[in-house]
XYZ file of C-alpha atoms in Angstrom:
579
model
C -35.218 5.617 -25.379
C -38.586 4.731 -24.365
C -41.084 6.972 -23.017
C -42.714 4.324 -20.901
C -39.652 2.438 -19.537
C -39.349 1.532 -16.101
C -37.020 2.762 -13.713
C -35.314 -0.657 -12.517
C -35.317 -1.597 -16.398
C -33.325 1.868 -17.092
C -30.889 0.870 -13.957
C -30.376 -2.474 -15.068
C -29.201 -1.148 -18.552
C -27.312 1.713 -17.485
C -25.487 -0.730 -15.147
C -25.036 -2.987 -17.583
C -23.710 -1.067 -20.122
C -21.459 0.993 -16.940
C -20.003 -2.829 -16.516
C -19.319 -3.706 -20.056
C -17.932 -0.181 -20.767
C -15.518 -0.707 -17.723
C -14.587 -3.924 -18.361
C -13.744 -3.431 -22.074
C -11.651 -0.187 -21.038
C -10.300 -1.791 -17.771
C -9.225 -5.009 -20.368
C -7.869 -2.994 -22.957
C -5.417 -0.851 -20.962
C -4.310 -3.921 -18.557
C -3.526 -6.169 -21.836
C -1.996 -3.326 -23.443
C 0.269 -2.669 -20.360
C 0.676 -6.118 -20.396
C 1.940 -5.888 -23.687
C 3.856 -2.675 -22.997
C 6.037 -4.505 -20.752
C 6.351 -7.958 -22.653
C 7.968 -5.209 -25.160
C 9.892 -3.760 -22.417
C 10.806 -6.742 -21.036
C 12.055 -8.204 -24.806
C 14.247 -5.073 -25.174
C 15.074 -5.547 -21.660
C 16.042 -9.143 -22.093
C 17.684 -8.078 -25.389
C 20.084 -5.060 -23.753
C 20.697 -7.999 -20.794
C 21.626 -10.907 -22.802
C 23.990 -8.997 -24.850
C 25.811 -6.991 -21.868
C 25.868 -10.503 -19.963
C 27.553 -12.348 -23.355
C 29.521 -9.152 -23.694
C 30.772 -9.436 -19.781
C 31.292 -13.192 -19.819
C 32.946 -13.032 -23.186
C 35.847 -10.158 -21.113
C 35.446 -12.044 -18.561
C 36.906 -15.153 -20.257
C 39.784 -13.154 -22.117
C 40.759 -11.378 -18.792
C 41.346 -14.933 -16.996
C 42.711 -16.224 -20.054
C 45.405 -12.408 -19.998
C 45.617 -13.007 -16.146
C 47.118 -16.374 -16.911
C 49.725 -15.710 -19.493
C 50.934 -12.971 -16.799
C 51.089 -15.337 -14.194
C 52.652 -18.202 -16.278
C 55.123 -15.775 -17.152
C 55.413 -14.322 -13.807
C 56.877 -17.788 -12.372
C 59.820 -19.072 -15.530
C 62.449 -17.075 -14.002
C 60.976 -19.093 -10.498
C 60.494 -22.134 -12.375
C 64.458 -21.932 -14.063
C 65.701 -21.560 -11.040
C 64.256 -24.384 -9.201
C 64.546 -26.538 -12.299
C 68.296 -25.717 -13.061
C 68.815 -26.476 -9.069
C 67.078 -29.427 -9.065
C 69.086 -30.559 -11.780
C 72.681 -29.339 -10.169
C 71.860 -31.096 -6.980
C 70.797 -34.519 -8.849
C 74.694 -33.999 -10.600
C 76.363 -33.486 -7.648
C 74.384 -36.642 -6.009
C 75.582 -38.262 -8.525
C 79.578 -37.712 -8.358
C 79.566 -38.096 -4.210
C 77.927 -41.172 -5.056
C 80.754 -42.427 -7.149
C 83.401 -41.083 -5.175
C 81.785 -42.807 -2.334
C 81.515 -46.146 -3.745
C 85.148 -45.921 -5.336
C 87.201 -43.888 -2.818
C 88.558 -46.846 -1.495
C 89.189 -48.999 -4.132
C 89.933 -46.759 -7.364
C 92.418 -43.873 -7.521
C 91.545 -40.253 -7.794
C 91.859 -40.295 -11.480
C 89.829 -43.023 -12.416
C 87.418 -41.973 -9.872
C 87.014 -38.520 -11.369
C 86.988 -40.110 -15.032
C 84.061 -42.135 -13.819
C 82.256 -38.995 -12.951
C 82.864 -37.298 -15.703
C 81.552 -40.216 -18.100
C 78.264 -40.256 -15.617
C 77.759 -36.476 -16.119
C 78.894 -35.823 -19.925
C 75.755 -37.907 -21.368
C 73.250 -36.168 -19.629
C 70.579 -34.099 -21.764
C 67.191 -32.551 -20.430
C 65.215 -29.804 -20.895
C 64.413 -31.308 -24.283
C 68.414 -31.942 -25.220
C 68.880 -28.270 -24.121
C 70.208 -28.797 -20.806
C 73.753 -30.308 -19.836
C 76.605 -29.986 -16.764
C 79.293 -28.954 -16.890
C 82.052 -28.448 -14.458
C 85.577 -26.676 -13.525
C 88.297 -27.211 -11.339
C 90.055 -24.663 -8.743
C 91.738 -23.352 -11.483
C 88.481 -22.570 -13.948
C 89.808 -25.693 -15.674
C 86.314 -26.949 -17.927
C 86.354 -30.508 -17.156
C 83.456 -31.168 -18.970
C 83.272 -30.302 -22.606
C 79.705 -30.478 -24.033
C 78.932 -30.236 -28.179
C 79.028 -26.241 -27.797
C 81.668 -25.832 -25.591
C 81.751 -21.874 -26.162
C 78.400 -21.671 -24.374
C 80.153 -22.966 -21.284
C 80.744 -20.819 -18.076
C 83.945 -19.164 -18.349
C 85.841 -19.334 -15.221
C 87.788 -16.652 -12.987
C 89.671 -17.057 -9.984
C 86.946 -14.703 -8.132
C 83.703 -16.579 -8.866
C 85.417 -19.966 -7.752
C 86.619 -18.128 -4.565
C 82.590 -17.234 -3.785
C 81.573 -21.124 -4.618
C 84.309 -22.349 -1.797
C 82.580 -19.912 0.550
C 78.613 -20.254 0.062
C 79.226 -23.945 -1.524
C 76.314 -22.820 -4.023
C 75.141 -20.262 -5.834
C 73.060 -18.715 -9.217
C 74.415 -16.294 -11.662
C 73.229 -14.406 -14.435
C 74.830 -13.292 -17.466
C 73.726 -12.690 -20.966
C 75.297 -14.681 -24.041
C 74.871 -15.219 -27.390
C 72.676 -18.846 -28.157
C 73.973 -20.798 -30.565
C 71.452 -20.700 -33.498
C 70.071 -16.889 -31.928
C 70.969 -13.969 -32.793
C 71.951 -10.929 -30.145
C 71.950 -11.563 -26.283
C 70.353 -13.730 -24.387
C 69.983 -14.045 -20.560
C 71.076 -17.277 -19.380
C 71.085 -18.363 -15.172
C 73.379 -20.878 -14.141
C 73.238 -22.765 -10.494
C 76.538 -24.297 -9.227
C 77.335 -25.945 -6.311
C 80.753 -27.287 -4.903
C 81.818 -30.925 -4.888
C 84.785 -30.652 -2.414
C 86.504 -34.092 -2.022
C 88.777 -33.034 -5.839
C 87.093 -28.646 -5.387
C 85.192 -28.899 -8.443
C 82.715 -26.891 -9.281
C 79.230 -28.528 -10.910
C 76.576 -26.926 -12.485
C 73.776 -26.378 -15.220
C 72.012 -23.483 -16.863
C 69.520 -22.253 -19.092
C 68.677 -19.329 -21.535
C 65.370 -17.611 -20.058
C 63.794 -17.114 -23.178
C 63.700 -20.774 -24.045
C 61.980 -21.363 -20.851
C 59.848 -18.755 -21.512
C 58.559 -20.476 -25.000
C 58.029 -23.501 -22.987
C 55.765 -22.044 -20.569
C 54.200 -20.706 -24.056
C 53.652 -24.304 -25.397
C 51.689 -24.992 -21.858
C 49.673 -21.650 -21.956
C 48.866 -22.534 -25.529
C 47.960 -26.140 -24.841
C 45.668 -24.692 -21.742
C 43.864 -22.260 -23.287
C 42.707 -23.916 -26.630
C 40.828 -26.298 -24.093
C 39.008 -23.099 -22.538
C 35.302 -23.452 -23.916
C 32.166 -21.584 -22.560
C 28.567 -21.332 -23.460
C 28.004 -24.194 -26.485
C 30.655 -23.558 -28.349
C 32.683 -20.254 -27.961
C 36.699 -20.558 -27.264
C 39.666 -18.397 -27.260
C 41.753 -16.911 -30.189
C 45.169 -15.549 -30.011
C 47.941 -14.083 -32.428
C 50.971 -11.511 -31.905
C 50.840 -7.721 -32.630
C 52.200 -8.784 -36.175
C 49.561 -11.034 -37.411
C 50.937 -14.525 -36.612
C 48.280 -16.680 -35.783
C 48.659 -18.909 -32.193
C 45.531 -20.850 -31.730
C 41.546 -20.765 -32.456
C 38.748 -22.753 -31.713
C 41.185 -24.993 -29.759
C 43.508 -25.725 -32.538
C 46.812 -24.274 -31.835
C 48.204 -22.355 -35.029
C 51.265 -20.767 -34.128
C 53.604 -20.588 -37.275
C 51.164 -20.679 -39.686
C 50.323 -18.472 -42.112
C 50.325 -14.714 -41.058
C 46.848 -13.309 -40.982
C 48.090 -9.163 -40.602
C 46.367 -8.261 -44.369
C 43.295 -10.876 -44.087
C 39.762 -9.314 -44.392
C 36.029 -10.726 -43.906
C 33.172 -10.215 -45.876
C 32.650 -6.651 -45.548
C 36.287 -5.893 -46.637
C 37.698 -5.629 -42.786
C 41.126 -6.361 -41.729
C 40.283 -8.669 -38.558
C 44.227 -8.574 -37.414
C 44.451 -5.271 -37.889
C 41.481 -3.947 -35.933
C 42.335 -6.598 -33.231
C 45.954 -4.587 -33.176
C 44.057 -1.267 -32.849
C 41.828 -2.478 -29.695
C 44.422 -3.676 -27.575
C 46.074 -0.352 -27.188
C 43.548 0.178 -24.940
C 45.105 -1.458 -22.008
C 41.529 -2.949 -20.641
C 40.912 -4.606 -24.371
C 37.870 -3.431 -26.165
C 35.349 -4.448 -28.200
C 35.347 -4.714 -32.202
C 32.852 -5.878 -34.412
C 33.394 -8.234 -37.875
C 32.373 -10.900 -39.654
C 33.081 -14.615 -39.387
C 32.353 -18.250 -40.730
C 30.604 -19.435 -37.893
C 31.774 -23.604 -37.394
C 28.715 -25.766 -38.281
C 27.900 -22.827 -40.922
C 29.502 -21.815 -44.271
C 28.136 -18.634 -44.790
C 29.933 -15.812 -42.668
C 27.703 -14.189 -39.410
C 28.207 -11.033 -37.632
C 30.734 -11.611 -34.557
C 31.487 -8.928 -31.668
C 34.928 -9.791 -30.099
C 36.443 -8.670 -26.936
C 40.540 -8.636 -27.832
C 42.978 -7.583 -24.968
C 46.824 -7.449 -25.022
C 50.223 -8.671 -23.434
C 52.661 -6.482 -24.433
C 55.170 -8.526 -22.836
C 55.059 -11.314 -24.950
C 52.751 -9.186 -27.550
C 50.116 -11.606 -28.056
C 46.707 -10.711 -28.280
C 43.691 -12.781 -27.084
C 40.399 -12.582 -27.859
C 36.780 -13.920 -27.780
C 33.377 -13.732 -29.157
C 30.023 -14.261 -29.954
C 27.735 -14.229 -33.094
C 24.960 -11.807 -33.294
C 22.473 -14.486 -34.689
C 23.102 -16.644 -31.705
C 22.057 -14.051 -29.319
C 19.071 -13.228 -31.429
C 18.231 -17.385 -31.246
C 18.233 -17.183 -28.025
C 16.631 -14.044 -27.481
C 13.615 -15.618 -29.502
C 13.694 -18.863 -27.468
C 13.505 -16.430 -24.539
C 11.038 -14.305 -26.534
C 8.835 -17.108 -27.096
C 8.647 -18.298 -23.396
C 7.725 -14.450 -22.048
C 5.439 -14.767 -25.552
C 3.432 -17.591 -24.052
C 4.098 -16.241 -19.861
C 2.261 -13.007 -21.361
C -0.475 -14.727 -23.040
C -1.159 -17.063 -20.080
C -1.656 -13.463 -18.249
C -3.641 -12.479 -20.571
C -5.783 -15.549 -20.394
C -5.748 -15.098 -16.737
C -6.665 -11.796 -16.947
C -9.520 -12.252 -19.201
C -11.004 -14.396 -17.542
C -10.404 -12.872 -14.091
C -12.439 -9.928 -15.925
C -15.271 -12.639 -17.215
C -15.545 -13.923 -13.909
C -15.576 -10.257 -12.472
C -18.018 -9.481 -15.427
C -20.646 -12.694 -14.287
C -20.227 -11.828 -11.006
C -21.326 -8.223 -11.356
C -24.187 -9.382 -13.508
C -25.376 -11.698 -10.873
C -25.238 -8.733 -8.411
C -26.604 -6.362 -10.744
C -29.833 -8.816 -11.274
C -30.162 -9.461 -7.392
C -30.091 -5.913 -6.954
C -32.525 -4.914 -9.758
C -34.889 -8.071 -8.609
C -34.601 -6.267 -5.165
C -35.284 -2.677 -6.515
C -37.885 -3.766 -8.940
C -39.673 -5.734 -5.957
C -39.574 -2.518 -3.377
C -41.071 -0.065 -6.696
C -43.701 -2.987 -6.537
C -44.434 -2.759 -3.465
C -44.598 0.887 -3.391
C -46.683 1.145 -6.470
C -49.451 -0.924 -4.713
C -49.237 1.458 -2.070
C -50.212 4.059 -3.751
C -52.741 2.636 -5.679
C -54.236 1.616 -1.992
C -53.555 4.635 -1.042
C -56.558 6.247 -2.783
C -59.063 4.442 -1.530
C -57.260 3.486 2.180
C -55.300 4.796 5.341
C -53.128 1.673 5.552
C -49.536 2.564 5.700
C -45.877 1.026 3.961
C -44.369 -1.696 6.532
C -40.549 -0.056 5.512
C -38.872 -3.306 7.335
C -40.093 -5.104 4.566
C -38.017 -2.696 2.028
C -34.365 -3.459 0.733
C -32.601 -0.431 0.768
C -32.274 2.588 3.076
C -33.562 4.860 0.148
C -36.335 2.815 0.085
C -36.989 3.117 4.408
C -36.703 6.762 3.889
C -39.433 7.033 1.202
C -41.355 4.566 3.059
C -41.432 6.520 6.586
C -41.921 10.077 3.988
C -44.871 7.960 2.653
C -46.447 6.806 6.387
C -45.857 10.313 7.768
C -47.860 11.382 4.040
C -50.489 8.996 5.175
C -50.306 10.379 8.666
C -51.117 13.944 7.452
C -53.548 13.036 5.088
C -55.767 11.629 8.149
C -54.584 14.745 10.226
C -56.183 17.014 7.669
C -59.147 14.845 6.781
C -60.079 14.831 10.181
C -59.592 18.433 10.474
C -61.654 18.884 7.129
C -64.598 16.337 8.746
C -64.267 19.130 12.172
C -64.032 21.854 10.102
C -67.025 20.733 7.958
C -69.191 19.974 11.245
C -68.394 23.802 12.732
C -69.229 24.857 9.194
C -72.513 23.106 9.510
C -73.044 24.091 13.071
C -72.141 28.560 11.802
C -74.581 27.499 9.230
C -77.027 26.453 11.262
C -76.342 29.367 13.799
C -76.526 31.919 10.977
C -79.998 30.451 10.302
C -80.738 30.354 14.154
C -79.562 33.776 13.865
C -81.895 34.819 10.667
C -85.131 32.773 12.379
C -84.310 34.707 15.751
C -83.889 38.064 14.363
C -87.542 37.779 12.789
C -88.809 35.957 15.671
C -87.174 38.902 17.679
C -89.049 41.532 15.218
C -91.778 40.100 15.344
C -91.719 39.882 19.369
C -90.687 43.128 19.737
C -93.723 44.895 17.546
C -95.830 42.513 20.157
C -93.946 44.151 22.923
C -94.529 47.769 22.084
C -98.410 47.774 22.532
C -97.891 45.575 25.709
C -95.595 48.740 27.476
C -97.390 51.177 25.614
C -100.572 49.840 27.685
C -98.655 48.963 30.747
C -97.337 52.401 31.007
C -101.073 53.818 30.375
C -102.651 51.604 32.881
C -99.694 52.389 35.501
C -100.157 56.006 35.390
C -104.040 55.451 36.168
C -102.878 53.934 39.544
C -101.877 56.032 42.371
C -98.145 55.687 43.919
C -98.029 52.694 46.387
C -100.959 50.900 45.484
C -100.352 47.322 44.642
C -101.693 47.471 41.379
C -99.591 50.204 40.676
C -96.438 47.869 41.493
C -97.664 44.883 39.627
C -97.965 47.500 36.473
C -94.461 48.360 37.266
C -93.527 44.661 37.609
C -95.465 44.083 34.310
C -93.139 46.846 32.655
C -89.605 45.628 34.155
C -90.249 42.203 32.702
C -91.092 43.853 29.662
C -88.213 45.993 29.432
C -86.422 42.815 29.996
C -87.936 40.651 27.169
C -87.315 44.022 25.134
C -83.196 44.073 26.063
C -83.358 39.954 25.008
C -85.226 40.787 21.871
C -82.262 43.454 21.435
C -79.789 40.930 21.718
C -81.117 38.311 19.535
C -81.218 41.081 16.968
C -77.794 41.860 17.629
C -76.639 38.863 17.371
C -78.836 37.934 13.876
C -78.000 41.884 12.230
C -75.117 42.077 9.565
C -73.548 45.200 7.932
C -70.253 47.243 7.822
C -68.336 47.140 11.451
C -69.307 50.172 13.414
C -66.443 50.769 16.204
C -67.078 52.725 19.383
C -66.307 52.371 22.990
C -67.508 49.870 25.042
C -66.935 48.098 28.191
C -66.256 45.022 27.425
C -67.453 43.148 30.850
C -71.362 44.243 29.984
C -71.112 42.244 26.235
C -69.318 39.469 27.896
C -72.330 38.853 30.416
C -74.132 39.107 27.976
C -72.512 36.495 25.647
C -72.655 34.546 28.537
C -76.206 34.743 29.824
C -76.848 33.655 26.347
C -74.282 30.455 26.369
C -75.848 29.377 29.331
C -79.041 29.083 27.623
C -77.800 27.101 24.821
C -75.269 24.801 26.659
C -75.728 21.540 28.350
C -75.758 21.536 31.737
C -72.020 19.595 32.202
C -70.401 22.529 30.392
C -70.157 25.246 33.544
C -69.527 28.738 32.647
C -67.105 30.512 34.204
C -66.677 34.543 34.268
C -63.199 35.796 35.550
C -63.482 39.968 35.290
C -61.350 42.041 36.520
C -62.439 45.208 38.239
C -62.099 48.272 36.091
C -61.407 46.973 32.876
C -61.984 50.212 31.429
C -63.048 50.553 27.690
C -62.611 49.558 24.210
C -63.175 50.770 20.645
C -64.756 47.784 19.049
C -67.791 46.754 17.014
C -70.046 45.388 19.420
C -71.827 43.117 17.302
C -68.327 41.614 15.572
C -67.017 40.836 19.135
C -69.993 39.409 20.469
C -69.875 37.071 17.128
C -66.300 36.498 17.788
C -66.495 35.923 21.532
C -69.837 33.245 20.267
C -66.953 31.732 17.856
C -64.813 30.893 20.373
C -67.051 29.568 23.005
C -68.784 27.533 20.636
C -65.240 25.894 19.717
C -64.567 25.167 23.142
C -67.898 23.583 23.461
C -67.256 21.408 20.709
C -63.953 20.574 22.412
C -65.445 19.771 25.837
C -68.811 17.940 24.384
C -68.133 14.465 24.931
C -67.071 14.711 28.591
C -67.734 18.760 29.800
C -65.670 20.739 31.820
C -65.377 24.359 32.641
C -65.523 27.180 30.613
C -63.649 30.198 31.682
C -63.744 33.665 30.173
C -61.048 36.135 31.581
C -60.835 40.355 31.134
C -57.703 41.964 32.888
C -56.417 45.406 32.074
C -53.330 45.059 30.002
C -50.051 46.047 31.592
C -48.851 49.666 30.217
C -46.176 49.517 27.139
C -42.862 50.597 28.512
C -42.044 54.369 27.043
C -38.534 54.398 25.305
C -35.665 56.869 26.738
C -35.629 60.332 25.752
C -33.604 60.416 22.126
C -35.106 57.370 21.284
């Protein structure tokens, strides 16, 4: 870095580069979590898709179970009422002949007539017929397999004469069948000749009817685009696929895909599991000649031993997984987008503030540079309202109260300087009076030498005599001034010894007076019996000069009193015995 680059220039590029380091870092972790979960989200998706083909798919072979149950729940329901139905229409029949003939045909012809009504009928497609008996158990009615008929007893025509109807069940052997079957007849009583007329039916054959119907329901079952239902027995034999019904075709119990799997056989396997399971092979898929993994859900009914089954192929999940995969694909990079240029925006906007800021910075380190270069040469002080920042206010008012100072001491130097000049010009006061004081006092020792001669020639009480001794006081006088003076102008090593300090402090003040101006009034506040002191008289009478002079200075412009005080200082308190 540069040795001679400025401060706002350094913040601008440390900011900067803080900002383009952030948003780079801040960028690549939000895109990469971005992209985290897009890859969460596919495998998400994935695991979803599949468990929701996997529950519609059971879904579909559960209704398709629950409806062969129920279909087979109602044919012993649906004989009945048929078979009834059927008996009731007969007897209509005959009490409508007898009705219509009682009273002009006999009893024979009449029953002959009913007989030739009844014989003809077929239903159930040409499995159902009547047939009848007298009170005896006498078959009146002989159909083309008359040893399937009901074989009368004296008992059973006994109950029909006291209910007038009934059903009964019985197992026989069908012609064409082999072993039992379970047949239910309903009869009912025709009582103008006490016949007996009914009709029947095997339960299995009803049962393979209600077969035909579940088979032609379910091949029309279709969900998603194109999946549909499959079905074939425990042993292989196909019953219908991809809405074709297939039942006697050929058996499918040792056929295999691609990979060598017997389909039937692991079909069988699953439905022992009484809730179905899954099972995985492959198969030719119908607009597609090539065979495609499949995942089936197969679930029994042991009652009729059929199983029934669905799927899906594995390729069709994965097309739409990549349909889906392509719209989170382009949802992720529209984020992305938006989140790039959120940051760009972010990025521009911090730049702007960055430059408003470092134009506002660089504009207070103007200002403060000028005032420091004017502050060399002037007193004029840093307006910090006109600053940006708090930092700034606080260097500003550090900078006044500098200023401040700076005149505090300069004046202080300038008052220091003018009591330097005015000890200097004491000291050489001081030096002028101490030879001027010499000087006076050798003129003063002839004067009392002769003063004293000439009073001695006098006789006591004569006037001259006390003129000569007036001549001598003054003297003395001028002699104690001339002392002081050269007091006051000596120098050497300090020479301590007691001294009352009330006689140097008239002094010192017999001498201020003569110096001051007349609008500084001296003031002397002495206590009575000061005693002494051990002190160097002429360092305290410099000291005591110091002071005064100060004061003076203090009190030149408009005067004012001047007070020196001596008191006796209060004894020190002794400390406690131990102590």
């Amino acid at each position: 870095m540069e040795k001679n680059i400025s401060i706002t220039k350094a913040f601008l590029i440390v900011i900067a580069s803080a900002f383009i380091i952030s948003f780079c870092i801040i960028g690549y972790f939000w895109i990469s979590d971005e992209y985290g979960r897009f890859q969460n989200e596919v495998i998400l998706l994935r695991n979803e898709f599949s468990e929701s083909q996997k529950t519609l798919i059971r879904n579909e072979v559960e209704k398709a179970v629950d409806f062969i149950r129920y279909s087979k729940s109602t044919a012993e329901e649906r004989l009945k009422t048929e078979i009834k139905n059927r008996t009731c229409q007969a007897v209509a029949i005959a009490s409508n002949i007898y009705n219509e003939n009682k009273s002009i045909n006999t009893d024979a012809e009449i029953r002959k007539m009913i007989k030739d009504a009844l014989r003809p009928i077929r239903f159930n497609q040409g499995r159902g017929y009547y047939f009848a008996a007298d009170s005896r158990g006498t078959e009146l009615l002989f159909s083309e397999n008359p040893k399937s008929d009901v074989r009368w007893d004296d008992i059973e025509i006994a109950k029909i004469k006291m209910v007038g109807e009934g059903f009964f069940q019985y197992t026989r052997t069908k012609p064409g069948g082999k072993g039992d079957f379970s047949k239910i007849v309903y009869i009912r009583y025709f009582e103008p000749y006490q016949w007996v007329i009914g009709t029947g039916e095997y339960l299995d054959d009803v049962e393979k009817d209600i077969q035909n119907e579940v088979l032609e329901r379910l091949i029309r079952v279709r969900f998603n685009e194109d999946g549909y239902l499959f079905a074939s027995t425990y042993t292989g034999d196909p019953l219908f696929t991809n809405g074709k019904i297939t039942r006697g075709t050929q058996n499918i119990w040792e056929m295999t895909d691609a990979d060598g799997i017997k389909i039937a056989q692991l079909q069988r396997k699953a439905v022992e599991n009484p809730r179905g399971d899954f099972v995985q092979y492959s198969w030719i898929k119908l607009n597609n000649t090539k065979p495609s993994p499949k995942i089936s859900f197969v679930k029994g009914f042991p009652d009729w031993e059929w199983m029934v089954g669905a799927g899906m192929y594995a390729d069709e999940i994965e097309e739409v997984i990549s349909r889906k995969k392509t719209d989170i694909e382009n949802r992720v990079s529209l984020h992305i987008l938006k989140i790039i240029m959120l940051l760009g925006i972010l990025l521009i906007t911090l730049s702007v503030v960055v430059k408003l800021i470092h134009a506002k910075m660089r504009k207070n380190f103007v200002r403060f540079m000028r005032f420091f270069e004017r502050a060399a040469l002037t007193s004029e002080k840093i307006n910090p309202e006109e600053l940006s920042f708090s930092e700034f206010r606080t260097m500003a008012h550090s900078a006044n109260a500098m200023i401040e100072n700076r005149l505090v001491i300069e004046k202080s130097l300038h008052e220091n300087e003018i009591q330097l000049r005015q000890a200097q010009k004491m000291q050489a006061i001081g030096t002028l009076a101490g030879g001027i004081a010499h000087d006076f006092n050798n003129i003063l020792v002839p004067i009392m030498g002769y003063a004293q001669m000439v009073m001695e020639e006098f006789p006591q009480g004569s006037l001259a005599r006390k003129n000569t001794e007036q001549i001598l006081v003054a003297a003395e006088r001028a002699r104690a001034l001339v002392r002081q003076i050269m007091t006051f102008s000596r120098k050497g090593d300090p020479e301590r010894k007691p001294l009352k300090l009330d006689m140097l402090i008239r002094e010192v003040s017999k001498l201020l007076r003569a110096t001051f101006p007349a609008t500084i009034d001296i003031r002397l506040n002495i206590q009575k019996d000061c005693g002494s002191a051990l002190v160097d008289p002429i360092q305290f009478h410099q000291v005591l000069m110091n002071l005064c002079t100060n004061s003076y200075h203090a009190m030149r412009e408009k005067g004012g009193v001047l007070t020196i005080g001596l008191d006796r200082p209060n004894p020190p308190t002794p400390f406690p015995a131990g102590k």
